[in-house]
Each structure stands twice: as C-alpha cells, then as structure tokens.
Short mmCIF file of C-alpha atoms in Angstrom, two decimals:
data_model
loop_
_atom_site.label_atom_id
_atom_site.label_comp_id
_atom_site.label_asym_id
_atom_site.label_seq_id
_atom_site.Cartn_x
_atom_site.Cartn_y
_atom_site.Cartn_z
CA MET A 248 0.00 0.00 0.00
CA SER A 249 1.48 3.30 -1.09
CA ASP A 250 -0.80 5.67 0.86
CA PRO A 251 -0.12 6.31 4.56
CA ILE A 252 -2.14 4.01 6.82
CA PHE A 253 -4.67 5.53 9.21
CA PHE A 254 -4.63 3.69 12.53
CA PRO A 255 -7.97 4.00 14.35
CA ASP A 256 -8.63 3.33 18.01
CA ILE A 257 -8.80 -0.44 18.51
CA THR A 258 -10.99 -1.99 21.18
CA PHE A 259 -12.00 -5.59 21.74
CA GLY A 260 -15.36 -7.20 22.35
CA THR A 261 -17.07 -10.55 22.69
CA PRO A 262 -20.75 -11.44 22.35
CA ARG A 263 -21.13 -11.45 26.12
CA LYS A 264 -18.90 -8.47 26.91
CA LEU A 265 -19.05 -5.43 24.68
CA PRO A 266 -17.14 -2.23 25.47
CA ARG A 267 -18.92 0.73 27.05
CA VAL A 268 -20.34 2.91 24.30
CA ALA A 269 -19.17 6.02 26.16
CA ASP A 270 -15.58 4.77 25.85
CA LEU A 271 -15.73 4.43 22.06
CA LYS A 272 -14.43 7.34 20.04
CA GLY A 273 -16.45 8.75 17.13
CA ARG A 274 -17.63 6.52 14.30
CA VAL A 275 -17.44 2.79 15.02
CA VAL A 276 -16.92 -0.35 12.92
CA VAL A 277 -17.63 -3.73 14.59
CA LEU A 278 -15.90 -6.82 13.17
CA ASP A 279 -16.24 -10.53 13.99
CA VAL A 280 -18.32 -9.92 17.12
CA ALA A 281 -21.37 -12.17 17.21
CA PHE A 282 -24.75 -11.08 18.51
CA ALA A 283 -25.22 -12.32 22.07
CA GLY A 284 -26.91 -15.66 22.52
CA VAL A 285 -29.28 -16.71 25.28
CA GLN A 286 -26.44 -17.92 27.49
CA GLY A 287 -24.69 -14.55 27.27
CA GLY A 288 -27.56 -12.50 28.62
CA GLY A 289 -29.40 -12.40 25.35
CA PHE A 290 -29.55 -10.15 22.33
CA GLU A 291 -32.14 -7.91 24.00
CA LYS A 292 -29.94 -7.26 27.03
CA VAL A 293 -26.47 -7.05 25.48
CA THR A 294 -26.34 -6.49 21.73
CA LEU A 295 -29.45 -4.41 21.09
CA PRO A 296 -28.69 -1.74 23.73
CA PHE A 297 -25.15 -1.44 22.33
CA ILE A 298 -26.50 -0.87 18.81
CA ARG A 299 -29.11 1.61 20.00
CA LEU A 300 -26.69 3.60 22.14
CA LEU A 301 -24.23 3.91 19.27
CA GLY A 302 -27.01 5.10 16.98
CA ASP A 303 -25.66 6.85 13.88
CA ARG A 304 -22.11 6.43 15.18
CA LEU A 305 -22.30 2.75 14.24
CA ARG A 306 -20.94 2.72 10.69
CA ALA A 307 -20.67 -1.03 10.06
CA TRP A 308 -21.13 -4.41 11.71
CA VAL A 309 -19.60 -7.37 9.90
CA ASP A 310 -19.92 -10.89 11.31
CA HIS A 311 -20.19 -14.54 10.29
CA HIS A 312 -21.82 -16.23 13.28
CA ASP A 313 -25.34 -17.65 13.12
CA HIS A 314 -28.09 -15.71 14.88
CA THR A 315 -31.86 -15.51 14.58
CA GLU A 316 -31.75 -11.70 14.88
CA HIS A 317 -29.71 -11.23 11.70
CA GLN A 318 -32.97 -10.84 9.81
CA ARG A 319 -33.78 -7.71 11.81
CA TYR A 320 -30.96 -5.89 9.99
CA ALA A 321 -31.32 -7.46 6.56
CA ASN A 322 -32.22 -4.10 5.00
CA ASP A 323 -29.74 -1.99 6.98
CA PRO A 324 -26.72 -1.33 4.71
CA ARG A 325 -24.44 -0.94 7.73
CA PHE A 326 -24.75 -4.63 8.54
CA ARG A 327 -23.10 -7.45 6.62
CA LEU A 328 -24.18 -10.53 8.55
CA ARG A 329 -23.71 -14.10 7.36
CA THR A 330 -23.62 -17.59 8.84
CA LYS A 331 -20.61 -19.72 9.65
CA ALA A 332 -21.58 -22.10 6.87
CA GLN A 333 -21.58 -19.25 4.35
CA HIS A 334 -18.27 -17.81 5.52
CA GLY A 335 -15.91 -19.79 7.72
CA ALA A 336 -14.06 -16.61 8.73
CA CYS A 337 -14.82 -12.91 8.94
CA PRO A 338 -11.98 -11.33 6.88
CA GLU A 339 -13.38 -12.68 3.63
CA LEU A 340 -16.47 -10.51 4.22
CA VAL A 341 -14.31 -7.37 4.26
CA ASP A 342 -13.59 -6.06 0.76
CA PRO A 343 -12.52 -2.74 -0.79
CA GLU A 344 -16.04 -1.94 -1.97
CA LEU A 345 -17.48 -2.27 1.53
CA VAL A 346 -14.74 -0.23 3.19
CA GLU A 347 -15.10 2.52 0.59
CA ARG A 348 -18.90 2.57 0.89
CA ILE A 349 -18.80 2.84 4.69
CA GLY A 350 -16.34 5.70 4.53
CA PRO A 351 -14.63 7.52 7.44
CA TYR A 352 -14.46 5.85 10.84
CA ASP A 353 -12.60 6.40 14.11
CA THR A 354 -12.79 3.15 16.07
CA ILE A 355 -12.74 -0.56 15.31
CA CYS A 356 -14.25 -2.96 17.84
CA CYS A 357 -13.22 -6.50 16.97
CA HIS A 358 -13.00 -9.98 18.44
CA ASN A 359 -9.62 -10.76 19.97
CA ASP A 360 -8.71 -13.91 18.03
CA PHE A 361 -6.80 -14.26 14.75
CA ASP A 362 -10.04 -14.03 12.77
CA GLY A 363 -11.10 -10.75 14.39
CA LEU A 364 -7.68 -9.11 14.40
CA ALA A 365 -7.09 -10.03 10.76
CA SER A 366 -10.48 -8.51 9.94
CA ALA A 367 -9.46 -5.27 11.65
CA ALA A 368 -6.14 -5.16 9.81
CA LYS A 369 -7.84 -5.80 6.50
CA TRP A 370 -10.31 -2.97 7.14
CA ILE A 371 -7.43 -0.61 8.02
CA ARG A 372 -5.78 -1.63 4.74
CA GLY A 373 -8.86 -0.60 2.78
CA GLY A 374 -10.11 -4.16 2.25
CA GLN A 375 -6.78 -5.60 1.09
CA GLU A 376 -5.32 -8.72 2.70
CA PRO A 377 -2.40 -8.08 5.08
CA TYR A 378 -0.49 -10.72 3.13
CA PRO A 379 -1.48 -13.14 0.35
CA GLY A 380 -3.49 -15.99 1.83
CA CYS A 381 -4.45 -14.24 5.08
CA ASP A 382 -8.18 -14.80 4.42
CA ALA A 383 -7.54 -18.50 3.87
CA ASP A 384 -5.45 -18.66 7.05
CA ALA A 385 -8.27 -17.07 9.06
CA ARG A 386 -10.74 -19.59 7.66
CA CYS A 387 -8.38 -22.44 8.44
CA ILE A 388 -7.82 -21.30 12.03
CA ASP A 389 -11.45 -20.44 12.76
CA THR A 390 -12.86 -23.68 11.34
CA ARG A 391 -9.91 -25.85 12.43
CA ILE A 392 -9.87 -27.37 8.96
CA GLY A 393 -6.61 -27.44 7.02
CA VAL A 394 -3.12 -26.21 7.86
CA PRO A 395 -2.45 -22.47 8.29
CA SER A 396 0.73 -20.79 7.05
CA ALA A 397 3.73 -20.37 9.33
CA ILE A 398 2.87 -16.68 9.67
CA ALA A 399 -0.66 -17.34 10.89
CA ARG A 400 0.38 -20.24 13.09
CA ARG A 401 2.85 -18.05 14.99
CA VAL A 402 0.30 -15.28 15.50
CA ASP A 403 -2.45 -17.72 16.52
CA ARG A 404 -0.19 -19.50 19.00
CA ALA A 405 0.89 -16.19 20.53
CA LEU A 406 -2.74 -15.11 20.97
CA ARG A 407 -3.74 -18.44 22.48
CA ALA A 408 -0.81 -18.32 24.91
CA ARG A 409 -1.82 -14.85 26.13
CA PRO A 410 -5.59 -14.63 25.53
CA ARG A 411 -6.10 -11.65 27.87
CA ASP A 412 -3.12 -9.60 26.69
CA GLN A 413 -4.76 -6.68 24.89
CA GLY A 414 -1.37 -5.06 24.33
CA LEU A 415 -0.32 -8.12 22.33
CA GLN A 416 -3.60 -8.10 20.43
CA GLY A 417 -3.05 -4.48 19.48
CA LEU A 418 0.46 -5.31 18.27
CA VAL A 419 -0.98 -8.07 16.08
CA VAL A 420 -3.35 -5.60 14.42
CA ARG A 421 -0.46 -3.23 13.77
CA TYR A 422 1.80 -6.04 12.52
CA LEU A 423 -0.83 -7.26 10.05
CA SER A 424 -1.91 -3.76 9.05
CA LEU A 425 1.65 -2.90 8.02
CA GLY A 426 1.87 -6.02 5.87
CA LEU A 427 4.24 -7.83 8.27
CA GLY A 428 7.95 -7.05 8.32
CA ASP A 429 8.26 -5.48 11.79
CA ALA A 430 11.10 -7.48 13.33
CA SER A 431 10.48 -6.20 16.85
CA ILE A 432 6.86 -7.36 16.81
CA GLU A 433 7.89 -10.68 15.27
CA ARG A 434 10.23 -11.30 18.22
CA ILE A 435 7.43 -10.57 20.69
CA LEU A 436 5.10 -12.93 18.82
CA SER A 437 7.72 -15.69 18.76
CA GLU A 438 8.31 -15.35 22.50
CA ALA A 439 4.58 -15.47 23.24
CA ALA A 440 4.02 -18.41 20.88
CA ALA A 441 6.74 -20.39 22.64
CA GLU A 442 4.78 -20.08 25.90
CA LEU A 443 2.04 -22.22 24.39
CA ASP A 444 4.27 -25.32 24.41
CA ALA A 445 3.90 -25.89 28.16
CA ILE A 446 0.17 -25.14 27.97
CA GLU A 447 -0.25 -27.71 25.20
CA GLN A 448 1.63 -30.33 27.20
CA GLU A 449 -0.64 -29.73 30.18
CA THR A 450 -3.70 -29.87 27.91
CA ALA A 451 -2.59 -33.19 26.43
CA SER A 452 -2.18 -34.58 29.95
CA VAL A 453 -5.71 -33.51 30.90
CA ALA A 454 -7.08 -35.04 27.68
CA GLU A 455 -6.04 -38.47 28.94
CA ARG A 456 -8.94 -38.20 31.42
CA TYR A 457 -11.62 -38.12 28.71
CA VAL A 458 -14.48 -40.58 29.23
CA ARG A 459 -16.01 -42.07 26.08
CA MET A 460 -19.79 -42.40 26.16
CA SER A 461 -22.69 -43.54 24.03
CA GLY A 462 -24.04 -41.13 21.44
CA GLY A 463 -20.55 -40.44 20.12
CA VAL A 464 -19.59 -38.23 23.09
CA ALA A 465 -16.29 -37.83 24.90
CA ALA A 466 -16.42 -35.83 28.16
CA VAL A 467 -13.86 -34.56 30.64
CA ASP A 468 -14.13 -32.65 33.93
CA VAL A 469 -11.61 -29.86 34.63
CA THR A 470 -13.42 -28.36 37.62
CA THR A 471 -10.54 -28.73 40.05
CA HIS A 472 -7.69 -28.36 37.57
CA GLN A 473 -5.39 -25.51 38.59
CA LYS A 474 -2.84 -25.20 35.77
CA THR A 475 -3.50 -23.30 32.55
CA ILE A 476 -4.89 -25.32 29.66
CA ASP A 477 -6.09 -24.49 26.15
CA LYS A 478 -9.79 -25.31 26.16
CA THR A 479 -10.09 -25.20 22.38
CA GLN A 480 -7.24 -27.68 22.06
CA LEU A 481 -8.79 -29.85 24.77
CA LEU A 482 -12.08 -29.94 22.86
CA LEU A 483 -10.19 -30.94 19.72
CA PHE A 484 -8.51 -33.80 21.60
CA GLY A 485 -11.98 -35.03 22.53
CA GLN A 486 -13.07 -34.93 18.91
CA GLN A 487 -10.24 -37.33 18.09
CA LEU A 488 -12.01 -39.84 20.31
CA GLU A 489 -15.68 -39.20 19.49
CA ARG A 490 -17.73 -36.94 17.24
CA VAL A 491 -18.70 -34.60 20.08
CA SER A 492 -16.45 -33.39 22.90
CA VAL A 493 -17.68 -32.02 26.23
CA VAL A 494 -15.57 -30.10 28.77
CA VAL A 495 -17.03 -29.35 32.22
CA ASP A 496 -15.49 -26.57 34.33
CA ARG A 497 -16.60 -24.77 37.50
CA GLU A 498 -19.33 -22.75 35.80
CA ASN A 499 -19.93 -23.99 32.26
CA VAL A 500 -20.22 -26.96 29.97
CA SER A 501 -18.51 -26.51 26.60
CA VAL A 502 -19.71 -28.68 23.72
CA ALA A 503 -17.94 -28.91 20.37
CA ALA A 504 -17.81 -30.85 17.12
CA SER A 505 -15.84 -30.33 13.94
CA PHE A 506 -16.96 -27.56 11.60
CA ASP A 507 -17.89 -30.07 8.88
CA SER A 508 -19.67 -32.52 11.24
CA GLY A 509 -23.15 -31.51 10.07
CA LEU A 510 -24.22 -30.95 13.69
CA ASN A 511 -26.00 -27.78 14.77
CA PHE A 512 -26.01 -27.33 18.53
CA LEU A 513 -27.90 -24.04 18.22
CA THR A 514 -30.90 -25.91 16.84
CA MET A 515 -30.39 -28.89 19.11
CA PHE A 516 -30.41 -26.78 22.28
CA GLY A 517 -32.75 -24.01 21.12
CA LEU A 518 -30.14 -21.23 21.20
CA ALA A 519 -30.51 -17.90 19.42
CA GLY A 520 -27.01 -17.44 18.08
CA GLY A 521 -23.34 -18.29 18.04
CA MET A 522 -21.31 -21.05 16.41
CA PRO A 523 -23.39 -24.09 15.35
CA THR A 524 -20.60 -26.48 16.32
CA ARG A 525 -19.42 -24.93 19.60
CA ILE A 526 -21.55 -23.75 22.48
CA SER A 527 -21.24 -23.09 26.20
CA LEU A 528 -24.10 -23.62 28.66
CA PRO A 529 -24.36 -23.34 32.46
CA ARG A 530 -22.99 -26.28 34.42
CA ASN A 531 -26.36 -26.94 36.06
CA GLN A 532 -27.64 -28.06 32.65
CA LEU A 533 -25.12 -30.90 32.34
CA ARG A 534 -27.68 -33.71 32.65
CA ARG A 535 -29.89 -32.18 29.96
CA ILE A 536 -26.88 -31.59 27.71
CA LEU A 537 -25.66 -35.17 27.88
CA SER A 538 -29.18 -36.53 27.41
CA THR A 539 -29.77 -34.33 24.36
CA LEU A 540 -26.47 -35.53 22.89
CA GLY A 541 -27.64 -39.13 23.19
CA VAL A 542 -25.71 -40.27 26.24
CA SER A 543 -27.50 -43.00 28.18
CA GLU A 544 -29.04 -42.21 31.55
CA THR A 545 -26.72 -44.69 33.29
CA GLU A 546 -23.59 -43.13 31.82
CA THR A 547 -24.89 -39.64 32.52
CA SER A 548 -25.53 -40.47 36.17
CA GLU A 549 -22.10 -42.07 36.57
CA PHE A 550 -20.36 -39.07 35.03
CA VAL A 551 -22.31 -36.51 37.06
CA LYS A 552 -21.68 -38.49 40.24
CA SER A 553 -17.93 -38.44 39.55
CA LEU A 554 -17.79 -34.63 39.45
#
C-alpha cells in the first residue's frame, strides 16, 4: 500500500462483553463480534442496547456467526451478517467496496482472536489482505480445517498463549496492518508463541482423562484443575475420540464438534445465536446436555456423580 495508513482506536469485544459505548471514540466499525446468545444474557440485554446507544455512530457491523436476529438488519446497509456455513471466517467478508462505501471511521471494535484481528487489519488496509493468503489462514484457524501458514500459526499460538493480553492483540493488528515485516513485533510474537508449548503439554495430559460415552460423546471434567490449559485444544482432543467433545469446568459446559460434522447445537439446544458447532451452557444443565447428545441415563448419572 502506497498511501499512509490511518490507525484508528482499537478496542476488543465478545458477544457477552461489549465495550462501554461512552468509551468508544467517534464513528465505530464492529468486526467478527457475534450477537449475544441466550447464554450470554441475550440479544435484547447485550447487543441491542449497544446498537441503539451507538445510533448513527455505528458505521458497520460485519460478522459470520449464526443468529436468529440477523434478519432484523437485513435491509440496513451498515450490517453485513452471514452464517458460519456461508463464511468460515470474517476477513473474507471485508472487501474494498465495503470499506469505501462505509467511509470515514474512528474506532474498530473486533474480536480478539486471529479471525477478528485479521479482519481489523484488512479494514485498516482498505479491504486488502495483510499478506497473500491471510483470508484462507483465518478460515483455516477459525474452522480448524486445514493447515495455516507459518505466519498465521505463529500469531495464533501467541494469541492463544496470552488470551487476555490486549497489548499483544493491538500489536498483532499493527503487525498485520503494516503487511508484516516489523522485526520487533515478530520477536514478541515468537516469544509469546513459545509459551504455548507448556500449555499444550498440560492440555494433552488432561485429555487423557476423557471418558467415552454412548451417542458419540467424549467428556472430561476440569473443575478442580489448577494449571492453565487451552480449552479449544482440549475440545479438539476429545473430537479425536468421538464426534462430540464435552468439557465441564466450574461454571460452564462446553460442547464442540468439527466444523464439517453436520451438527447444529444451536438448533439442538434451542439457542438464538453463536457457532453451530461450539456452544457453552451453564454447568447446572449438564444432565440435559448429555441426554440431548444421546448419552445414556446410566452413563450420565455415573459421570455426574464423579464430578
């Protein structure tokens, strides 16, 4: 890119935890942040107030997670909302025509994973990929299908090693926005990525405790586990054993299947939005979850009793 790059304010959000509208500067673009589902307090309590408070300051909302409320904004040109099946990752929804049509903006609010940060960088670059193949890398990482490039793998591992490090997340946006090449940021990313090795080893150790059940379910309890683990990786370990993996922690039950499994947990559990193949529900619903997944009553009782 020959023109100087404008760097907006960058803030991070999740479906359940959006930033305070009063803290957002000027005109706002939201990228890769799903509408809140029932388990996150609901669209009516979280997402809708955020949209209404922003009002005309909301310039664009681009996302690829399923939600029943997408239809509400079907005729609003600020919203480009698709499903996970239509677009495995968010950056591929950002193109030069959209960025040009939306026009001036001051703040980007994005999800804090590779998918969201790459979307932000692509928007900053006027809809151009940070590097050739970045869209494909985002799709690969977000769907867990295929093998990402070495560039994306390093960034993804760094983010997973320090998931709450907003300073690192901001550096990733800058690194990608500038089209790579910043050696100082690359060193920081390499150091952070290396920290994931110990986390992965601990996760693999925990995965040995998976219990295989009827209905094609593998479940593991991490309620009392103290050391840091990678929950996404743990869920993937479970999917190597059975079609559906279940991880129980102190507060929630995470359920996951591969992106191409054909399963839709949103429909199965009557949820309003999110990822069809990965959900999180309150721990007190564990019996219902296992029953809905096809686990026998005997196995369910034995597993619940062991917690």
